[in-house]
C-alpha cells in the first residue's frame, strides 16, 4: 500500500465519531464489569465482586476512550510502511509502554478510591500491563482498518465520479454529433432552393436562425420539457414544409398533460428527419407525418408515423437507422438505461412508426401554457 501520510487538516475527519467511541467503550466497561456475574451464573464461580466493580470498569473504559484518540492519531500518522517502519517502531514502542504504564497507575489510584478500606499493592496492577499493551495494538489495528476502509470508499466514490463524467462526455459527444448532422442537411436543403425559389430559401434561412437560437439556448442541457422540444420541432417542420410545399402534410397530436414531461433534448427532430428522408421523400404523392405523444402507465410514449413504404424486408429497418436514429438510441441508453426504448415498426395502415418510451417525469417548473393544437395540418 502506498505511503500516504494524512495532512493535519484531513486527520480530524478520519477519526471515528465521539458518540461511537463513547458507546463502544461503555459496552466494553459493562462487559468487564458483568464478567464476574456471568462466571457466577454460568460456571458456578463464587461471586467476589460488588457494584463498585462496574464503576471501576466503566471508569477504566472511559480512560481508554480518552487514550484511544491520541493512539488512533499515532496509528494514522506513523504507519508501518517500507520506508518509515523504523520511525514507526521508534514511536509506537515507547508510546505503548507509556500508555500501558499510565493505565496501571490510573487503575491503582482508582482502586485506592473505590476500596479505601483494603487498597491493593501497586505491583498487583501490573498484571494488566500486558493486557493494556494488547489494547494499544488493537487500537492501532483499528486505525489501519479504518484507514483502509476510507481509502476503499474514496476510490469507489472517485470511480463513480469518473464513470459519471465519462457518461456525460459520451452523451455530449452524441448530441454534438446530431446537431452538425441536422445543420448540414438543412443547409443542403436551402442550397437546393436558392436558385429555384429564392423566397422560399429566404424563409428557410429565417427559420434556420430560429433553430440556431433554440439550439444555443439548450446547448448546455440534456433534457428539456416536451413543450420546448415541440417548439424546436415546429421550427424544423416549417423548413421542411417550405421545402416540400404541398407534398408534405404534418399532424401533431400532443396530450396536454405531457407538455411538462422531461425529454432528451433533440429527441424528436432526428426521428422526423428520418421519417421524411427515408419514408415520405421518395413517394410520388403527399407524404404524411404524424407526431403523437401520450402518457401510459407512468411512461411517456412519443411516436412519429409516416406513410412511406415502410420496412419491406428484415434488412430495411437497419437501412433506415441513419446517424440521427443511431445516436438517439445511444443517448436514450446513456440517459435511462433499460428504462428507455426506441423501436421502428410497421404501421398498420402502411409506413413506419418510430416509437420512443421513457419514464414519465414532470418538470420542476411547468412549461408555459400555449394554445392547444391537438391536430395541426400543414400543406
CSV table of C-alpha atoms in Angstrom, one decimal:
chain,number,residue,atom,x,y,z
A,1,UNK,CA,0.0,0.0,0.0
A,2,UNK,CA,1.5,3.4,-0.9
A,3,UNK,CA,2.6,5.7,1.9
A,4,UNK,CA,0.0,8.4,2.2
A,5,UNK,CA,0.6,10.4,5.4
A,6,UNK,CA,-2.6,12.3,6.1
A,7,UNK,CA,-2.3,16.1,6.4
A,8,UNK,CA,-3.3,17.7,9.7
A,9,UNK,CA,-6.3,19.1,8.0
A,10,UNK,CA,-7.5,15.7,7.0
A,11,UNK,CA,-6.8,14.0,10.3
A,12,UNK,CA,-9.9,15.0,12.3
A,13,UNK,CA,-12.4,13.8,9.7
A,14,UNK,CA,-10.7,10.4,9.7
A,15,UNK,CA,-11.3,9.8,13.3
A,16,UNK,CA,-14.4,7.9,14.4
A,17,UNK,CA,-17.2,9.9,15.8
A,18,UNK,CA,-17.1,10.7,19.5
A,19,UNK,CA,-20.5,9.2,20.1
A,20,UNK,CA,-19.5,5.9,18.6
A,21,UNK,CA,-16.4,5.8,20.8
A,22,UNK,CA,-18.4,6.5,23.9
A,23,UNK,CA,-20.9,3.8,23.1
A,24,UNK,CA,-18.2,1.3,22.3
A,25,UNK,CA,-16.2,1.9,25.5
A,26,UNK,CA,-19.4,1.9,27.6
A,27,UNK,CA,-20.2,-1.6,26.2
A,28,UNK,CA,-16.6,-2.7,27.0
A,29,UNK,CA,-16.8,-1.4,30.5
A,30,UNK,CA,-20.2,-3.0,31.2
A,31,UNK,CA,-19.0,-6.3,29.8
A,32,UNK,CA,-15.9,-6.5,32.0
A,33,UNK,CA,-18.0,-5.2,35.0
A,34,UNK,CA,-20.5,-8.0,34.4
A,35,UNK,CA,-18.0,-10.7,33.8
A,36,UNK,CA,-17.9,-11.9,37.5
A,37,UNK,CA,-21.7,-12.2,37.5
A,38,UNK,CA,-21.6,-14.2,34.2
A,39,UNK,CA,-19.0,-16.5,35.7
A,40,UNK,CA,-21.1,-17.0,38.8
A,41,UNK,CA,-24.3,-17.8,37.0
A,42,UNK,CA,-22.9,-20.0,34.2
A,43,UNK,CA,-19.8,-21.5,35.7
A,44,UNK,CA,-20.6,-21.6,39.4
A,45,UNK,CA,-17.6,-19.5,40.3
A,46,UNK,CA,-18.1,-17.7,43.6
A,47,UNK,CA,-19.1,-14.1,43.2
A,48,UNK,CA,-16.4,-11.9,44.5
A,49,UNK,CA,-17.5,-8.5,43.2
A,50,UNK,CA,-19.7,-5.6,44.1
A,51,UNK,CA,-21.4,-2.7,42.2
A,52,UNK,CA,-18.1,-0.8,42.7
A,53,UNK,CA,-16.7,-3.2,40.1
A,54,UNK,CA,-19.0,-1.7,37.5
A,55,UNK,CA,-17.9,1.8,38.5
A,56,UNK,CA,-14.2,0.7,38.3
A,57,UNK,CA,-14.5,-1.0,34.9
A,58,UNK,CA,-16.6,1.9,33.4
A,59,UNK,CA,-14.0,4.4,34.6
A,60,UNK,CA,-11.2,2.3,33.1
A,61,UNK,CA,-13.1,2.0,29.9
A,62,UNK,CA,-13.7,5.8,29.6
A,63,UNK,CA,-10.0,6.4,30.5
A,64,UNK,CA,-9.2,4.2,27.4
A,65,UNK,CA,-11.7,6.2,25.4
A,66,UNK,CA,-9.6,9.2,26.0
A,67,UNK,CA,-6.3,7.3,25.3
A,68,UNK,CA,-7.9,6.0,22.1
A,69,UNK,CA,-7.8,9.3,20.4
A,70,UNK,CA,-4.0,10.0,20.5
A,71,UNK,CA,-3.3,6.3,19.8
A,72,UNK,CA,-5.6,6.5,16.8
A,73,UNK,CA,-3.8,9.6,15.6
A,74,UNK,CA,-0.4,7.9,16.1
A,75,UNK,CA,-1.7,4.9,14.1
A,76,UNK,CA,-2.6,7.1,11.2
A,77,UNK,CA,0.4,9.3,11.4
A,78,UNK,CA,3.1,6.7,11.8
A,79,UNK,CA,2.3,3.8,9.5
A,80,UNK,CA,4.5,0.7,9.2
A,81,UNK,CA,5.4,1.3,5.6
A,82,UNK,CA,8.5,0.1,3.8
A,83,UNK,CA,10.3,3.4,4.1
A,84,UNK,CA,9.1,4.6,7.5
A,85,UNK,CA,8.8,1.4,9.6
A,86,UNK,CA,11.9,2.2,11.7
A,87,UNK,CA,10.5,5.5,12.7
A,88,UNK,CA,7.1,3.9,13.4
A,89,UNK,CA,8.7,1.3,15.7
A,90,UNK,CA,10.6,4.1,17.5
A,91,UNK,CA,7.3,5.9,18.1
A,92,UNK,CA,4.9,3.1,18.8
A,93,UNK,CA,7.1,1.0,21.2
A,94,UNK,CA,7.7,3.8,23.8
A,95,UNK,CA,4.1,5.0,23.3
A,96,UNK,CA,2.7,1.6,24.0
A,97,UNK,CA,4.8,1.3,27.1
A,98,UNK,CA,3.8,4.7,28.3
A,99,UNK,CA,0.2,4.1,27.7
A,100,UNK,CA,0.3,0.7,29.5
A,101,UNK,CA,2.1,2.3,32.5
A,102,UNK,CA,-0.3,5.2,32.7
A,103,UNK,CA,-3.2,2.7,32.7
A,104,UNK,CA,-1.6,0.8,35.5
A,105,UNK,CA,-1.2,4.0,37.5
A,106,UNK,CA,-4.7,5.1,36.8
A,107,UNK,CA,-6.2,1.8,38.0
A,108,UNK,CA,-4.0,1.8,41.1
A,109,UNK,CA,-5.3,5.2,42.0
A,110,UNK,CA,-8.8,4.3,41.1
A,111,UNK,CA,-8.6,1.2,43.3
A,112,UNK,CA,-7.5,3.3,46.2
A,113,UNK,CA,-10.6,5.5,45.8
A,114,UNK,CA,-13.1,2.7,45.3
A,115,UNK,CA,-11.7,0.3,48.0
A,116,UNK,CA,-10.0,2.6,50.5
A,117,UNK,CA,-10.5,0.1,53.3
A,118,UNK,CA,-8.4,-2.5,51.5
A,119,UNK,CA,-6.2,-1.0,48.9
A,120,UNK,CA,-4.2,-3.4,46.7
A,121,UNK,CA,-0.5,-3.1,46.3
A,122,UNK,CA,0.8,-1.3,43.2
A,123,UNK,CA,2.6,-4.3,41.7
A,124,UNK,CA,-0.7,-6.3,41.6
A,125,UNK,CA,-2.0,-3.9,39.0
A,126,UNK,CA,1.0,-4.7,36.8
A,127,UNK,CA,-0.8,-7.9,35.9
A,128,UNK,CA,-2.9,-5.9,33.5
A,129,UNK,CA,0.1,-4.3,31.9
A,130,UNK,CA,0.4,-6.9,29.1
A,131,UNK,CA,-3.4,-6.6,28.5
A,132,UNK,CA,-3.0,-2.9,28.2
A,133,UNK,CA,-0.3,-3.3,25.5
A,134,UNK,CA,-2.8,-5.5,23.6
A,135,UNK,CA,-5.4,-2.7,23.8
A,136,UNK,CA,-2.8,-0.4,22.3
A,137,UNK,CA,-2.1,-2.8,19.4
A,138,UNK,CA,-5.8,-3.3,18.8
A,139,UNK,CA,-6.4,0.4,18.6
A,140,UNK,CA,-3.6,0.9,16.1
A,141,UNK,CA,-5.0,-2.0,14.1
A,142,UNK,CA,-8.4,-0.4,14.2
A,143,UNK,CA,-6.9,2.8,12.9
A,144,UNK,CA,-5.3,0.8,10.0
A,145,UNK,CA,-8.7,-0.9,9.2
A,146,UNK,CA,-10.5,2.4,9.3
A,147,UNK,CA,-7.9,4.0,7.0
A,148,UNK,CA,-8.2,1.0,4.6
A,149,UNK,CA,-12.0,1.4,4.6
A,150,UNK,CA,-11.7,5.1,4.0
A,151,UNK,CA,-9.3,4.7,1.1
A,152,UNK,CA,-11.5,2.0,-0.4
A,153,UNK,CA,-14.6,4.2,-0.1
A,154,UNK,CA,-12.7,7.2,-1.6
A,155,UNK,CA,-11.7,5.0,-4.6
A,156,UNK,CA,-15.3,3.9,-5.1
A,157,UNK,CA,-16.5,7.4,-5.0
A,158,UNK,CA,-13.8,8.5,-7.3
A,159,UNK,CA,-14.5,5.7,-9.7
A,160,UNK,CA,-18.3,6.6,-9.7
A,161,UNK,CA,-17.5,10.2,-10.4
A,162,UNK,CA,-15.2,9.2,-13.3
A,163,UNK,CA,-17.9,6.9,-14.7
A,164,UNK,CA,-20.4,9.8,-14.4
A,165,UNK,CA,-18.1,12.2,-16.2
A,166,UNK,CA,-17.3,9.6,-18.9
A,167,UNK,CA,-21.1,9.0,-19.5
A,168,UNK,CA,-21.6,12.8,-19.6
A,169,UNK,CA,-18.8,13.2,-22.2
A,170,UNK,CA,-20.3,10.4,-24.3
A,171,UNK,CA,-23.7,11.9,-24.1
A,172,UNK,CA,-22.4,15.3,-25.1
A,173,UNK,CA,-20.5,13.8,-28.0
A,174,UNK,CA,-23.6,12.1,-29.2
A,175,UNK,CA,-25.6,15.3,-29.0
A,176,UNK,CA,-22.9,17.3,-30.7
A,177,UNK,CA,-22.9,14.7,-33.5
A,178,UNK,CA,-26.7,15.2,-34.1
A,179,UNK,CA,-26.5,18.9,-34.3
A,180,UNK,CA,-24.0,19.2,-37.2
A,181,UNK,CA,-25.8,16.4,-38.9
A,182,UNK,CA,-29.1,18.3,-38.7
A,183,UNK,CA,-27.4,21.6,-39.8
A,184,UNK,CA,-25.7,20.1,-42.8
A,185,UNK,CA,-28.9,18.6,-44.0
A,186,UNK,CA,-30.8,21.9,-43.6
A,187,UNK,CA,-28.1,23.9,-45.4
A,188,UNK,CA,-28.1,21.4,-48.2
A,189,UNK,CA,-31.9,21.8,-48.5
A,190,UNK,CA,-31.5,25.6,-48.6
A,191,UNK,CA,-28.8,25.5,-51.2
A,192,UNK,CA,-31.2,23.5,-53.4
A,193,UNK,CA,-33.8,26.3,-53.2
A,194,UNK,CA,-31.6,29.3,-53.6
A,195,UNK,CA,-32.0,29.4,-57.4
A,196,UNK,CA,-35.3,27.5,-57.8
A,197,UNK,CA,-37.3,29.5,-55.2
A,198,UNK,CA,-35.4,32.4,-53.6
A,199,UNK,CA,-38.3,33.5,-51.5
A,200,UNK,CA,-38.7,30.0,-50.0
A,201,UNK,CA,-34.9,29.9,-49.4
A,202,UNK,CA,-35.2,33.2,-47.6
A,203,UNK,CA,-37.9,31.9,-45.3
A,204,UNK,CA,-35.9,28.8,-44.6
A,205,UNK,CA,-32.9,30.8,-43.6
A,206,UNK,CA,-35.1,32.8,-41.2
A,207,UNK,CA,-36.4,29.6,-39.7
A,208,UNK,CA,-32.9,28.2,-39.5
A,209,UNK,CA,-32.0,31.3,-37.5
A,210,UNK,CA,-34.8,30.4,-35.0
A,211,UNK,CA,-33.5,26.9,-34.8
A,212,UNK,CA,-30.0,28.0,-34.1
A,213,UNK,CA,-31.3,30.3,-31.3
A,214,UNK,CA,-33.1,27.4,-29.7
A,215,UNK,CA,-30.1,25.2,-30.1
A,216,UNK,CA,-27.9,27.7,-28.4
A,217,UNK,CA,-30.4,28.2,-25.6
A,218,UNK,CA,-30.5,24.5,-24.8
A,219,UNK,CA,-26.9,23.7,-25.7
A,220,UNK,CA,-25.9,23.1,-22.0
A,221,UNK,CA,-28.7,20.8,-21.1
A,222,UNK,CA,-29.5,17.2,-22.0
A,223,UNK,CA,-33.2,17.3,-21.0
A,224,UNK,CA,-35.9,19.8,-21.9
A,225,UNK,CA,-39.6,19.9,-21.5
A,226,UNK,CA,-41.7,18.4,-24.2
A,227,UNK,CA,-43.1,21.8,-24.9
A,228,UNK,CA,-39.6,23.1,-25.6
A,229,UNK,CA,-38.8,20.1,-27.8
A,230,UNK,CA,-42.0,20.7,-29.8
A,231,UNK,CA,-41.1,24.4,-30.2
A,232,UNK,CA,-37.8,23.3,-31.8
A,233,UNK,CA,-39.6,20.6,-33.9
A,234,UNK,CA,-42.2,23.1,-35.2
A,235,UNK,CA,-39.4,25.4,-36.4
A,236,UNK,CA,-37.8,22.4,-38.1
A,237,UNK,CA,-41.1,21.4,-39.7
A,238,UNK,CA,-41.5,24.9,-41.1
A,239,UNK,CA,-38.3,24.4,-43.1
A,240,UNK,CA,-39.5,21.1,-44.4
A,241,UNK,CA,-42.9,22.5,-45.4
A,242,UNK,CA,-41.2,25.2,-47.3
A,243,UNK,CA,-39.0,22.7,-49.0
A,244,UNK,CA,-41.8,20.2,-50.0
A,245,UNK,CA,-44.7,22.6,-50.5
A,246,UNK,CA,-47.9,20.7,-50.9
A,247,UNK,CA,-46.1,17.3,-50.9
A,248,UNK,CA,-45.9,17.2,-47.1
A,249,UNK,CA,-48.7,17.1,-44.6
A,250,UNK,CA,-47.8,17.2,-40.9
A,251,UNK,CA,-50.1,16.4,-38.0
A,252,UNK,CA,-49.2,16.9,-34.4
A,253,UNK,CA,-51.2,15.4,-31.5
A,254,UNK,CA,-49.7,16.2,-28.1
A,255,UNK,CA,-51.6,15.3,-25.0
A,256,UNK,CA,-51.7,18.4,-22.8
A,257,UNK,CA,-50.5,16.6,-19.7
A,258,UNK,CA,-47.4,15.5,-21.5
A,259,UNK,CA,-46.2,19.0,-22.3
A,260,UNK,CA,-44.4,19.3,-18.9
A,261,UNK,CA,-42.7,16.0,-19.2
A,262,UNK,CA,-38.9,16.0,-19.4
A,263,UNK,CA,-37.5,14.5,-22.6
A,264,UNK,CA,-34.0,14.3,-24.1
A,265,UNK,CA,-33.0,17.4,-26.0
A,266,UNK,CA,-33.4,16.9,-29.8
A,267,UNK,CA,-35.1,13.5,-29.4
A,268,UNK,CA,-37.9,14.1,-31.9
A,269,UNK,CA,-36.2,16.0,-34.7
A,270,UNK,CA,-33.9,13.2,-35.8
A,271,UNK,CA,-36.9,10.8,-35.9
A,272,UNK,CA,-38.9,13.2,-38.0
A,273,UNK,CA,-36.0,13.8,-40.3
A,274,UNK,CA,-35.5,10.1,-40.6
A,275,UNK,CA,-39.2,9.7,-41.5
A,276,UNK,CA,-39.0,12.4,-44.2
A,277,UNK,CA,-35.7,11.3,-45.6
A,278,UNK,CA,-36.3,7.6,-45.7
A,279,UNK,CA,-40.1,7.4,-45.7
A,280,UNK,CA,-42.0,10.1,-47.4
A,281,UNK,CA,-39.4,11.8,-49.6
A,282,UNK,CA,-39.5,9.1,-52.2
A,283,UNK,CA,-43.3,9.0,-52.5
A,284,UNK,CA,-44.9,10.3,-55.7
A,285,UNK,CA,-47.9,11.7,-53.7
A,286,UNK,CA,-48.3,13.6,-50.5
A,287,UNK,CA,-46.2,12.5,-47.6
A,288,UNK,CA,-47.9,12.4,-44.2
A,289,UNK,CA,-46.1,12.8,-40.9
A,290,UNK,CA,-47.9,12.3,-37.6
A,291,UNK,CA,-46.2,13.2,-34.3
A,292,UNK,CA,-48.0,11.9,-31.3
A,293,UNK,CA,-47.3,11.8,-27.5
A,294,UNK,CA,-49.2,10.1,-24.8
A,295,UNK,CA,-48.8,9.1,-21.2
A,296,UNK,CA,-49.3,5.4,-20.5
A,297,UNK,CA,-48.7,3.6,-17.2
A,298,UNK,CA,-46.2,6.1,-15.8
A,299,UNK,CA,-44.3,6.3,-19.1
A,300,UNK,CA,-44.1,8.8,-21.9
A,301,UNK,CA,-44.6,7.4,-25.4
A,302,UNK,CA,-43.6,9.6,-28.4
A,303,UNK,CA,-44.4,8.3,-31.8
A,304,UNK,CA,-43.5,9.5,-35.3
A,305,UNK,CA,-45.7,8.0,-38.1
A,306,UNK,CA,-45.1,8.3,-41.8
A,307,UNK,CA,-47.0,6.9,-44.8
A,308,UNK,CA,-43.9,5.8,-46.7
A,309,UNK,CA,-43.3,2.4,-48.0
A,310,UNK,CA,-42.3,1.1,-44.6
A,311,UNK,CA,-39.8,-1.6,-43.9
A,312,UNK,CA,-40.2,-4.1,-46.7
A,313,UNK,CA,-37.6,-6.6,-45.5
A,314,UNK,CA,-35.8,-7.6,-42.4
A,315,UNK,CA,-32.8,-5.6,-43.5
A,316,UNK,CA,-34.8,-2.4,-44.3
A,317,UNK,CA,-35.1,-1.2,-40.7
A,318,UNK,CA,-31.3,-1.2,-40.5
A,319,UNK,CA,-31.1,0.9,-43.6
A,320,UNK,CA,-33.4,3.4,-42.1
A,321,UNK,CA,-31.3,3.8,-39.0
A,322,UNK,CA,-29.2,6.8,-40.0
A,323,UNK,CA,-26.9,8.9,-37.8
A,324,UNK,CA,-29.9,10.6,-36.0
A,325,UNK,CA,-31.6,7.3,-35.1
A,326,UNK,CA,-28.5,5.6,-34.0
A,327,UNK,CA,-27.4,8.5,-31.8
A,328,UNK,CA,-30.9,8.9,-30.4
A,329,UNK,CA,-30.9,5.2,-29.4
A,330,UNK,CA,-27.4,5.6,-27.9
A,331,UNK,CA,-28.4,8.7,-26.0
A,332,UNK,CA,-31.5,7.0,-24.6
A,333,UNK,CA,-29.4,4.1,-23.3
A,334,UNK,CA,-26.9,6.5,-21.7
A,335,UNK,CA,-29.6,8.6,-20.0
A,336,UNK,CA,-32.2,6.0,-19.0
A,337,UNK,CA,-30.6,2.5,-19.4
A,338,UNK,CA,-33.1,-0.3,-19.8
A,339,UNK,CA,-35.9,2.1,-18.8
A,340,UNK,CA,-35.9,3.6,-22.3
A,341,UNK,CA,-36.8,2.1,-25.7
A,342,UNK,CA,-36.7,3.1,-29.3
A,343,UNK,CA,-38.4,0.9,-31.9
A,344,UNK,CA,-39.0,1.2,-35.7
A,345,UNK,CA,-42.0,-0.9,-36.6
A,346,UNK,CA,-44.6,-1.3,-39.4
A,347,UNK,CA,-47.5,1.0,-39.3
A,348,UNK,CA,-50.8,-1.0,-39.6
A,349,UNK,CA,-52.0,1.3,-42.4
A,350,UNK,CA,-48.6,1.4,-44.1
A,351,UNK,CA,-45.4,3.2,-43.5
A,352,UNK,CA,-43.3,3.2,-40.4
A,353,UNK,CA,-43.7,4.1,-36.7
A,354,UNK,CA,-40.7,5.2,-34.7
A,355,UNK,CA,-41.7,5.0,-31.0
A,356,UNK,CA,-39.8,6.2,-28.0
A,357,UNK,CA,-40.7,5.3,-24.5
A,358,UNK,CA,-39.1,6.8,-21.4
A,359,UNK,CA,-40.1,7.1,-17.8
A,360,UNK,CA,-42.6,10.0,-17.3
A,361,UNK,CA,-41.0,12.7,-15.2
A,362,UNK,CA,-42.7,16.1,-14.8
A,363,UNK,CA,-40.5,19.2,-14.9
A,364,UNK,CA,-40.0,21.1,-11.7
A,365,UNK,CA,-41.1,24.3,-13.5
A,366,UNK,CA,-44.2,23.7,-15.6
A,367,UNK,CA,-43.9,24.6,-19.3
A,368,UNK,CA,-45.7,27.9,-20.3
A,369,UNK,CA,-49.3,27.3,-21.4
A,370,UNK,CA,-49.9,27.7,-25.0
A,371,UNK,CA,-52.9,27.3,-27.2
A,372,UNK,CA,-53.5,23.7,-27.6
A,373,UNK,CA,-53.2,22.3,-31.1
A,374,UNK,CA,-54.3,18.7,-30.9
A,375,UNK,CA,-54.1,18.4,-34.7
A,376,UNK,CA,-52.2,20.6,-36.9
A,377,UNK,CA,-52.3,20.2,-40.7
A,378,UNK,CA,-49.9,22.0,-43.0
A,379,UNK,CA,-49.7,21.7,-46.7
